[in-house]
mmCIF file of C-alpha atoms and ligand atoms in Angstrom:
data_model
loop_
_atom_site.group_PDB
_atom_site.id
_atom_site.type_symbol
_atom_site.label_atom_id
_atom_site.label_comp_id
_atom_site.label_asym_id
_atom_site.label_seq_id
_atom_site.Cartn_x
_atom_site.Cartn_y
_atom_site.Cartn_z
ATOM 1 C CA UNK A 701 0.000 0.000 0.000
ATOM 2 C CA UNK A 702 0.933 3.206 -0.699
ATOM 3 C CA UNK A 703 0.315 6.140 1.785
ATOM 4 C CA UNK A 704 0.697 9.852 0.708
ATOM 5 C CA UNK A 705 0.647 12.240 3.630
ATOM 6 C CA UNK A 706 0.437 15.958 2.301
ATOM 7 C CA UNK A 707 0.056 19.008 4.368
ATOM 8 C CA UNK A 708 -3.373 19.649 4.441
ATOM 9 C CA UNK A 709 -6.741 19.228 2.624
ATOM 10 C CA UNK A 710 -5.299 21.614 -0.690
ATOM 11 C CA UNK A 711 -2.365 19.380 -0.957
ATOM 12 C CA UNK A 712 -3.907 16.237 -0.863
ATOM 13 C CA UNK A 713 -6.724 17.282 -3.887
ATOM 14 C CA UNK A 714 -3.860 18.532 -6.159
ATOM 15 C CA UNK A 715 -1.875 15.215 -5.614
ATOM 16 C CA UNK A 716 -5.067 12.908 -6.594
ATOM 17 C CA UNK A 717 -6.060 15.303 -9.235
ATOM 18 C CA UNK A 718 -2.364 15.117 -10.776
ATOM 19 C CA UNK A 719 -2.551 11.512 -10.750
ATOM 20 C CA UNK A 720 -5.784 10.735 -11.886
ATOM 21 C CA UNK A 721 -4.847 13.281 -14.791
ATOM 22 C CA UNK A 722 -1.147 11.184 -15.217
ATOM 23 C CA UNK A 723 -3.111 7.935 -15.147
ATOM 24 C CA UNK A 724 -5.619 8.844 -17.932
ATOM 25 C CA UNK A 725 -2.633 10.426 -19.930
ATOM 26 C CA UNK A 726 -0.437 7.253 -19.348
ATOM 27 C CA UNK A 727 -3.264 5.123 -20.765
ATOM 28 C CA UNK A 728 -4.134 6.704 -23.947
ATOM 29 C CA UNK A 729 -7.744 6.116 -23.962
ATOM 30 C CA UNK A 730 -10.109 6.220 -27.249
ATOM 31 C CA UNK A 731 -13.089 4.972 -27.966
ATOM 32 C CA UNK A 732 -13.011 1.508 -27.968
ATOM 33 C CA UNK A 733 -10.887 1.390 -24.903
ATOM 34 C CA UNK A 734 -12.250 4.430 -22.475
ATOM 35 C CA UNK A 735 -10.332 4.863 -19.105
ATOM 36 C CA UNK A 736 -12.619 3.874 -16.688
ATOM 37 C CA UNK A 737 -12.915 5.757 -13.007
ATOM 38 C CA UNK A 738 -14.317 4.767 -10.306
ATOM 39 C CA UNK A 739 -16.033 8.160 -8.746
ATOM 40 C CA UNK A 740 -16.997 9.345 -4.650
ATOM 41 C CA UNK A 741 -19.122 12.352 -3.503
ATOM 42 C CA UNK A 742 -18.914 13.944 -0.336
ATOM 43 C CA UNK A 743 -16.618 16.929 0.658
ATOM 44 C CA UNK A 744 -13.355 14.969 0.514
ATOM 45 C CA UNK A 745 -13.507 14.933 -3.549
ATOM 46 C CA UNK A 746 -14.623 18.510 -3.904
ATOM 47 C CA UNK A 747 -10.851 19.922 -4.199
ATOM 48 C CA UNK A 748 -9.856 17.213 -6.732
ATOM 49 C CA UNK A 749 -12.377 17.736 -8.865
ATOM 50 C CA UNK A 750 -12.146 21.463 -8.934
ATOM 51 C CA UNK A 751 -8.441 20.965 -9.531
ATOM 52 C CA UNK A 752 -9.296 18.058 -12.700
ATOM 53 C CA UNK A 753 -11.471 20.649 -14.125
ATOM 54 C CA UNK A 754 -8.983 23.299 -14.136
ATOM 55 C CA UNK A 755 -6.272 21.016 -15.563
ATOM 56 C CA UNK A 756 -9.782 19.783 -17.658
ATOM 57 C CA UNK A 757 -10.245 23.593 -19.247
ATOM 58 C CA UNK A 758 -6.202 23.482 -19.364
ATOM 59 C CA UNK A 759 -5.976 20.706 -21.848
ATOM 60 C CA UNK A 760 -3.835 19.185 -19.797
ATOM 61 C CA UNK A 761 -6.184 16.357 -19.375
ATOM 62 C CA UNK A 762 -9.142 14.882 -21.621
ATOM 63 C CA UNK A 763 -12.255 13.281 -20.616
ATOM 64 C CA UNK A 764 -13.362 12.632 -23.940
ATOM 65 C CA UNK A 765 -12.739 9.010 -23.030
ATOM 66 C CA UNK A 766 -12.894 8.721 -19.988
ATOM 67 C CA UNK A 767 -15.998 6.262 -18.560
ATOM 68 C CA UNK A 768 -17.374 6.913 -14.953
ATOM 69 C CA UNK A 769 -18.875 4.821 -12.513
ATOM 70 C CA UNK A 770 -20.066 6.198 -9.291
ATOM 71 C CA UNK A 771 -19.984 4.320 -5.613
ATOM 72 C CA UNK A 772 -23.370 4.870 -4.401
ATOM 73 C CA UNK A 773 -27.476 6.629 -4.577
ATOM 74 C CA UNK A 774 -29.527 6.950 -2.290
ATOM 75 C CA UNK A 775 -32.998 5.135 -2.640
ATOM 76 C CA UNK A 776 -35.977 7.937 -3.380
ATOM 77 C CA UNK A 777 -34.045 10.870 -4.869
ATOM 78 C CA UNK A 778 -34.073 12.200 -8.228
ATOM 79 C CA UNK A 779 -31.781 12.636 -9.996
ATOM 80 C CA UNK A 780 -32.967 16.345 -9.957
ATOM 81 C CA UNK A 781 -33.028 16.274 -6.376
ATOM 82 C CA UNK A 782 -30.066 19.019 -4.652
ATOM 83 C CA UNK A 783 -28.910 15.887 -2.264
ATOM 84 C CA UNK A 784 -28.939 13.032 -4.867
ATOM 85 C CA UNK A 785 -25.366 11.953 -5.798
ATOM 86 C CA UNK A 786 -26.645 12.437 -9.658
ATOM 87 C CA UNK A 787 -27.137 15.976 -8.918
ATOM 88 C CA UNK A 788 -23.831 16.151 -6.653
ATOM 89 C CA UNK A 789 -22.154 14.960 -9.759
ATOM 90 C CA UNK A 790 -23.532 16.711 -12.547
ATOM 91 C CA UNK A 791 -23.066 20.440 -10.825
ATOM 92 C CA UNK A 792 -19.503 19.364 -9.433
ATOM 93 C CA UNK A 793 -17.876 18.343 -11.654
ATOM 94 C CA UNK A 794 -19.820 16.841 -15.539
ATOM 95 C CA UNK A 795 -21.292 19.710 -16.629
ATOM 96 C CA UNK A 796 -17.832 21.396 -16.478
ATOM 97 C CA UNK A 797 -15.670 18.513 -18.354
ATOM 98 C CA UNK A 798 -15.571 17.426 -21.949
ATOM 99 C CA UNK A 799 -17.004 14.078 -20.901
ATOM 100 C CA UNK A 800 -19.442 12.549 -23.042
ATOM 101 C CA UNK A 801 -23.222 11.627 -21.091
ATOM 102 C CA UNK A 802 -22.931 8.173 -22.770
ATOM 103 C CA UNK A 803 -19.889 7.277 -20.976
ATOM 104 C CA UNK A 804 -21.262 8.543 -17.147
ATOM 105 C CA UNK A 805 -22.694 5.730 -15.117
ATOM 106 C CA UNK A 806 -24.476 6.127 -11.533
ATOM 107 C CA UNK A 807 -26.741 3.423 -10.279
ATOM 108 C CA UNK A 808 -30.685 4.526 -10.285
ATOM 109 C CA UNK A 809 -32.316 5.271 -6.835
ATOM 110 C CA UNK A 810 -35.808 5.483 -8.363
ATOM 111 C CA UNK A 811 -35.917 1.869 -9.817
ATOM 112 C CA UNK A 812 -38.312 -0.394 -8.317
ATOM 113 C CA UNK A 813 -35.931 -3.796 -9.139
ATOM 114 C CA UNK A 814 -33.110 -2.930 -7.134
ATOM 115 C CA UNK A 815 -31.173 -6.076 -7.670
ATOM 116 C CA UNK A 816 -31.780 -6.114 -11.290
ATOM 117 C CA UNK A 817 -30.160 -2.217 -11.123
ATOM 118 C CA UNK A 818 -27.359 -3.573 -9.155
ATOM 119 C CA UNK A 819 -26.517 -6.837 -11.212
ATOM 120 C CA UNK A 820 -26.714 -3.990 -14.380
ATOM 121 C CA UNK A 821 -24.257 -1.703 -12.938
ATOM 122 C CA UNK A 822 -21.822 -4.741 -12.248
ATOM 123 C CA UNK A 823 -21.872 -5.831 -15.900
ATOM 124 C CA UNK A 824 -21.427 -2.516 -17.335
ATOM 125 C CA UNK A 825 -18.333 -2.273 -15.630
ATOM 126 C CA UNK A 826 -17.416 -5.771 -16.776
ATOM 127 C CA UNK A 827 -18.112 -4.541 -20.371
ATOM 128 C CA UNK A 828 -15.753 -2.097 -19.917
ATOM 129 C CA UNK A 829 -13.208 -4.032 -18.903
ATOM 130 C CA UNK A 830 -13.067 -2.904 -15.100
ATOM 131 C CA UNK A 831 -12.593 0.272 -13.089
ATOM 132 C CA UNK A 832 -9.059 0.988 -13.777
ATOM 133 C CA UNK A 833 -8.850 3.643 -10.555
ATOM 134 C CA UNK A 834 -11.628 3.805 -8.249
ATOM 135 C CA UNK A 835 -11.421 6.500 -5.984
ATOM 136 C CA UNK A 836 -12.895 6.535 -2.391
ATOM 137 C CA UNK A 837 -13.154 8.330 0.841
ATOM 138 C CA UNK A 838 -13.844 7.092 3.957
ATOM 139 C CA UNK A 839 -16.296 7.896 6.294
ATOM 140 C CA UNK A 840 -15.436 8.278 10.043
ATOM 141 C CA UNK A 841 -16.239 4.552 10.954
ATOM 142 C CA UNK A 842 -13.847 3.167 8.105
ATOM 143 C CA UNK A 843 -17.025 3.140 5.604
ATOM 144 C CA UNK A 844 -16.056 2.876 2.056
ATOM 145 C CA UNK A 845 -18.966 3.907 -0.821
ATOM 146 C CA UNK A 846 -21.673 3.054 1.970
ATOM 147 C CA UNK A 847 -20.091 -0.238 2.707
ATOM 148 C CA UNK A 848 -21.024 0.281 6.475
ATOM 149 C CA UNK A 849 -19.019 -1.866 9.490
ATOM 150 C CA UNK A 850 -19.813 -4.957 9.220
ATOM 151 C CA UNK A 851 -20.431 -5.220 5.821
ATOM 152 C CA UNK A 852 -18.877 -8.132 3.068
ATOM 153 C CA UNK A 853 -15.552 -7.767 2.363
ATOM 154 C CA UNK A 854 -16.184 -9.403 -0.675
ATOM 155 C CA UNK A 855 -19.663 -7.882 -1.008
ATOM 156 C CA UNK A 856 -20.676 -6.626 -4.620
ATOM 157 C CA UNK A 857 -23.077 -3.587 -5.324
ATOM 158 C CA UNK A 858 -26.436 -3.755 -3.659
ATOM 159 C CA UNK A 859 -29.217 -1.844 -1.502
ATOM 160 C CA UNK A 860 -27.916 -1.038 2.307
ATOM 161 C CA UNK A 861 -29.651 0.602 4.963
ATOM 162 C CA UNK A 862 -27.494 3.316 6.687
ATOM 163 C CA UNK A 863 -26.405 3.318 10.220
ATOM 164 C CA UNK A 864 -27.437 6.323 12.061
ATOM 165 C CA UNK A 865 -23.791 8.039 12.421
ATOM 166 C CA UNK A 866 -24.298 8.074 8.742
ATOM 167 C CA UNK A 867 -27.539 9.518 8.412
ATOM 168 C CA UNK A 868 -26.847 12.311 11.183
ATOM 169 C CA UNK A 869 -23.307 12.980 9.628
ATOM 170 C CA UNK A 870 -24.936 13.419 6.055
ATOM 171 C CA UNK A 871 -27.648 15.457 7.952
ATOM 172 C CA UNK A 872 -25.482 17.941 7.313
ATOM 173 C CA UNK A 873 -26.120 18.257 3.510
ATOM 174 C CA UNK A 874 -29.987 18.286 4.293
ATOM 175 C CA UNK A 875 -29.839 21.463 6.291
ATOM 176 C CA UNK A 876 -29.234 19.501 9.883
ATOM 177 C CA UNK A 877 -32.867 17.722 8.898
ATOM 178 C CA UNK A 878 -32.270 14.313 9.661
ATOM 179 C CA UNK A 879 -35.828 13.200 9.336
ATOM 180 C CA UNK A 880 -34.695 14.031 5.157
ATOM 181 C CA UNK A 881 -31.962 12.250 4.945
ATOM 182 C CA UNK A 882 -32.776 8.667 2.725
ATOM 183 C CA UNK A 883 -31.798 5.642 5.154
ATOM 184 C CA UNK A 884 -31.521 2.964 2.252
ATOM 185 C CA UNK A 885 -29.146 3.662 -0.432
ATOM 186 C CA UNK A 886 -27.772 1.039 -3.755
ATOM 187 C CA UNK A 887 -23.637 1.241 -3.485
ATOM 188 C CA UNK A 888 -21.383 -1.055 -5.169
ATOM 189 C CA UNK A 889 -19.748 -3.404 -2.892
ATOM 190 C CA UNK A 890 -16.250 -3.999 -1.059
ATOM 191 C CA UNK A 891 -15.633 -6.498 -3.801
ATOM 192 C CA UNK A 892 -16.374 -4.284 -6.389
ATOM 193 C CA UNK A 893 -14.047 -1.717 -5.637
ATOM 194 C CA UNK A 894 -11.115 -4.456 -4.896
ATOM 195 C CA UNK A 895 -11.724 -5.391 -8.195
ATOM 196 C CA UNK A 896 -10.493 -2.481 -9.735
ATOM 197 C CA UNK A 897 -7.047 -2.591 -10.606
ATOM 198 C CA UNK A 898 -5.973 0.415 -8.853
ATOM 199 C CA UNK A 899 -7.401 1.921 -5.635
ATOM 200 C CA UNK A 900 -7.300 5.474 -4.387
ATOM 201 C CA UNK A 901 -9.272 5.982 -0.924
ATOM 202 C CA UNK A 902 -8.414 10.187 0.181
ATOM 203 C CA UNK A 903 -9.044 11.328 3.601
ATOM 204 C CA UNK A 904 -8.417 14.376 5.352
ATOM 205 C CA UNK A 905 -9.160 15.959 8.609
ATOM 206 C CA UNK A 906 -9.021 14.766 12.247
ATOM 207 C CA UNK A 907 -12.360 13.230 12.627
ATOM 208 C CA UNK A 908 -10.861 10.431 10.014
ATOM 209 C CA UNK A 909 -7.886 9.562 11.812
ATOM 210 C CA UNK A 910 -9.095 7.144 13.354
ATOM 211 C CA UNK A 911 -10.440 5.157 10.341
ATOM 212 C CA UNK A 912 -7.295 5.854 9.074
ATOM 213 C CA UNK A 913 -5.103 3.999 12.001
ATOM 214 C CA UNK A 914 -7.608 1.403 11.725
ATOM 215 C CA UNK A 915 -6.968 1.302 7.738
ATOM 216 C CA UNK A 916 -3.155 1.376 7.810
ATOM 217 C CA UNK A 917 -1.878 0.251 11.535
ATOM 218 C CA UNK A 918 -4.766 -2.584 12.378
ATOM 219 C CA UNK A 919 -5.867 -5.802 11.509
ATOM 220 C CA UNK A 920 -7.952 -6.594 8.025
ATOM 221 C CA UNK A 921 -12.044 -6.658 9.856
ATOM 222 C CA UNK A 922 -15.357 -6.089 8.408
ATOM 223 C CA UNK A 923 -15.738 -4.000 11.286
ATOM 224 C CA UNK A 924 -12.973 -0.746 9.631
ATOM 225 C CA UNK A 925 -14.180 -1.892 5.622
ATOM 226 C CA UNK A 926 -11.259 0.639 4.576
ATOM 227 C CA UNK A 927 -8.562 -2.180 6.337
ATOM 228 C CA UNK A 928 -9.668 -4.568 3.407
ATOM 229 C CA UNK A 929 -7.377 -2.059 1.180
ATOM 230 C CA UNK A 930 -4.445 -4.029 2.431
ATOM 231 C CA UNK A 931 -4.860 -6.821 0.399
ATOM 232 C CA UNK A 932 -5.251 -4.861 -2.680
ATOM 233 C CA UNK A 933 -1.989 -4.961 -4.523
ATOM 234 C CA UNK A 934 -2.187 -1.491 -5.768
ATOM 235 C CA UNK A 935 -4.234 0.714 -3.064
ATOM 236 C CA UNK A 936 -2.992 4.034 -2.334
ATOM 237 C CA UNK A 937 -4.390 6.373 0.884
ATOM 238 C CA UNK A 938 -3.790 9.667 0.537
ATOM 239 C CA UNK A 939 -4.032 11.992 3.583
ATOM 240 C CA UNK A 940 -3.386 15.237 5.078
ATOM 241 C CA UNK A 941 -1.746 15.516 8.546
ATOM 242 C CA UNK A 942 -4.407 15.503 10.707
ATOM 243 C CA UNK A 943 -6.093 12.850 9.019
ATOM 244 C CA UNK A 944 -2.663 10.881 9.809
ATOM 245 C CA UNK A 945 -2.567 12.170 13.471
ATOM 246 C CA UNK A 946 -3.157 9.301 14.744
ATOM 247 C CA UNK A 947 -0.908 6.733 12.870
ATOM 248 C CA UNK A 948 2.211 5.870 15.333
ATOM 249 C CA UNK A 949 5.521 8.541 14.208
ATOM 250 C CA UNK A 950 7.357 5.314 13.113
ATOM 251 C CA UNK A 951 4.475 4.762 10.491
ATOM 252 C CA UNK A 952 4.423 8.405 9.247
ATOM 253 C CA UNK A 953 7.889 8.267 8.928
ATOM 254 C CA UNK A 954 8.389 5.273 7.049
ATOM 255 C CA UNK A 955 5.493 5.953 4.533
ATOM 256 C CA UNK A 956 6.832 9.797 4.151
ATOM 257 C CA UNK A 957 10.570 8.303 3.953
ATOM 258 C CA UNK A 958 9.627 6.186 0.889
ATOM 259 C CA UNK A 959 7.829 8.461 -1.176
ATOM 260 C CA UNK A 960 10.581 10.448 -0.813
ATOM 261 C CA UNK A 961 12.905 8.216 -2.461
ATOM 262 C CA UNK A 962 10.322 7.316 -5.082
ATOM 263 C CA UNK A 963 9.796 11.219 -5.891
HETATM 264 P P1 LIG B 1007 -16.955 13.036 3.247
HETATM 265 O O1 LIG B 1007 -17.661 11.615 3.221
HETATM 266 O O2 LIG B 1007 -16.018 13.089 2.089
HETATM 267 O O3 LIG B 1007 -18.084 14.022 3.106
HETATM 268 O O4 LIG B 1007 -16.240 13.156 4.552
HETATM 269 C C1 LIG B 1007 -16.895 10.475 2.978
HETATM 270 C C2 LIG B 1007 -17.730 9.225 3.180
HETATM 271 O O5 LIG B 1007 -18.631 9.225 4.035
HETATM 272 O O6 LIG B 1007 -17.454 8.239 2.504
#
């Protein structure tokens, strides 16, 4: 695993948005082969994709061929709908890329045959070949997409009811209203994010340092899902300080100590 420690919250978006831009460059997508990305919501992402849609409107990086799958919905919103992840996506960061709609996929909240949604999404991403880079944060228990404690490690995408840390931390995007916030939502599982050949989870801030101790420092347990990225042979956490806080100084060090001599 690799672990990137930057500075703070700034640091950490331009280091994923560089190398999601220096991935898609490196692969030369077209067409026929589209790089596929594997895409979060949430505040974590917000800086990335700001920074990919400067470097977007730069031409330093296409999306032209670029394919998109997202991790999750929630069950009962729009796509219209301010909170829905559709929404989320379109305003933050489609509608200001050259992507093309054909190639953006996010699983359907308001379909009534939720596993025939699910099994869909999973073989459109076999179509394309796999996620090359799926990117992830976490949530404060160790959630990954809304792969909750206690969740599959080898679980695939399907519906999940939220715990309520979830729904009262995501209050937050509902005005404080918890009584709005959808407690079922369709996410693609552990297993389908270990599938992808590369893995990028980002996390910043101090209420994610412990997930992040957990992640890097503890033992692989359904109980801190983001642990499971330890048996993914090319997973990458990337973190500010304070998101790293807690990780023992012999652990910061060696992680910082090696990127330095990769750099
Ligand atoms: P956040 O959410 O980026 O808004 O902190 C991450 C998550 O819950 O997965």
């Amino acid at each position: 695993m690799r672990v990137i420690i930057k500075a703070d919250y700034q640091q950490c978006s331009k280091w994923a948005a560089d190398y999601v831009s220096y991935k898609i460059n490196r692969s030369h997508p077209n067409s026929t082969h589209p790089f596929v990305l594997g895409l979060p919501t949430g505040s974590t992402p917000l800086g990335m994709y700001q920074e990919l849609i400067t470097q977007n409107k730069q031409g330093k990086v296409s999306f032209e061929h670029v394919a998109t799958f997202n991790m999750d919905e929630y069950i009962g919103l729009p796509p219209e709908h301010p909170q829905s992840y559709h929404y989320f996506m379109k305003e933050n960061f489609f509608k200001h890329i050259n992507i093309q709609a054909k190639n953006i996929h996010l699983l359907n909240g308001m379909t009534r045959d939720y596993e025939k949604e699910c099994n869909d999404y999973e073989a459109a991403i076999r179509k394309l070949g796999g996620v090359d880079l799926f990117i992830g944060g976490i949530g404060t228990d160790g959630h990954i997409a809304f792969n909750e404690p206690g969740s599959s490690l080898s679980s695939r995408t399907r519906i999940k009811t939220l715990r309520y840390d979830t729904i009262k931390s995501n209050a937050r995007f509902f005005n404080g209203d918890i009584t709005k916030v959808p407690h079922t939502t369709l996410t693609v599982g552990i297993g389908t994010i270990m599938d992808a050949a590369e893995v990028m989870i980002m996390a910043t801030g101090r209420n994610k340092a412990e997930a992040i101790k957990h992640g890097i420092e503890g033992s692989i347990s359904h109980m801190w899902p983001i642990s499971i990225l330890q048996m993914h042979q090319h997973g990458i956490i990337v973190c500010d300080e304070e998101a790293a806080s807690m990780l023992a100084a012999d652990t910061i060090k060696y992680f910082k100590e090696i990127e330095n001599h990769a750099s």
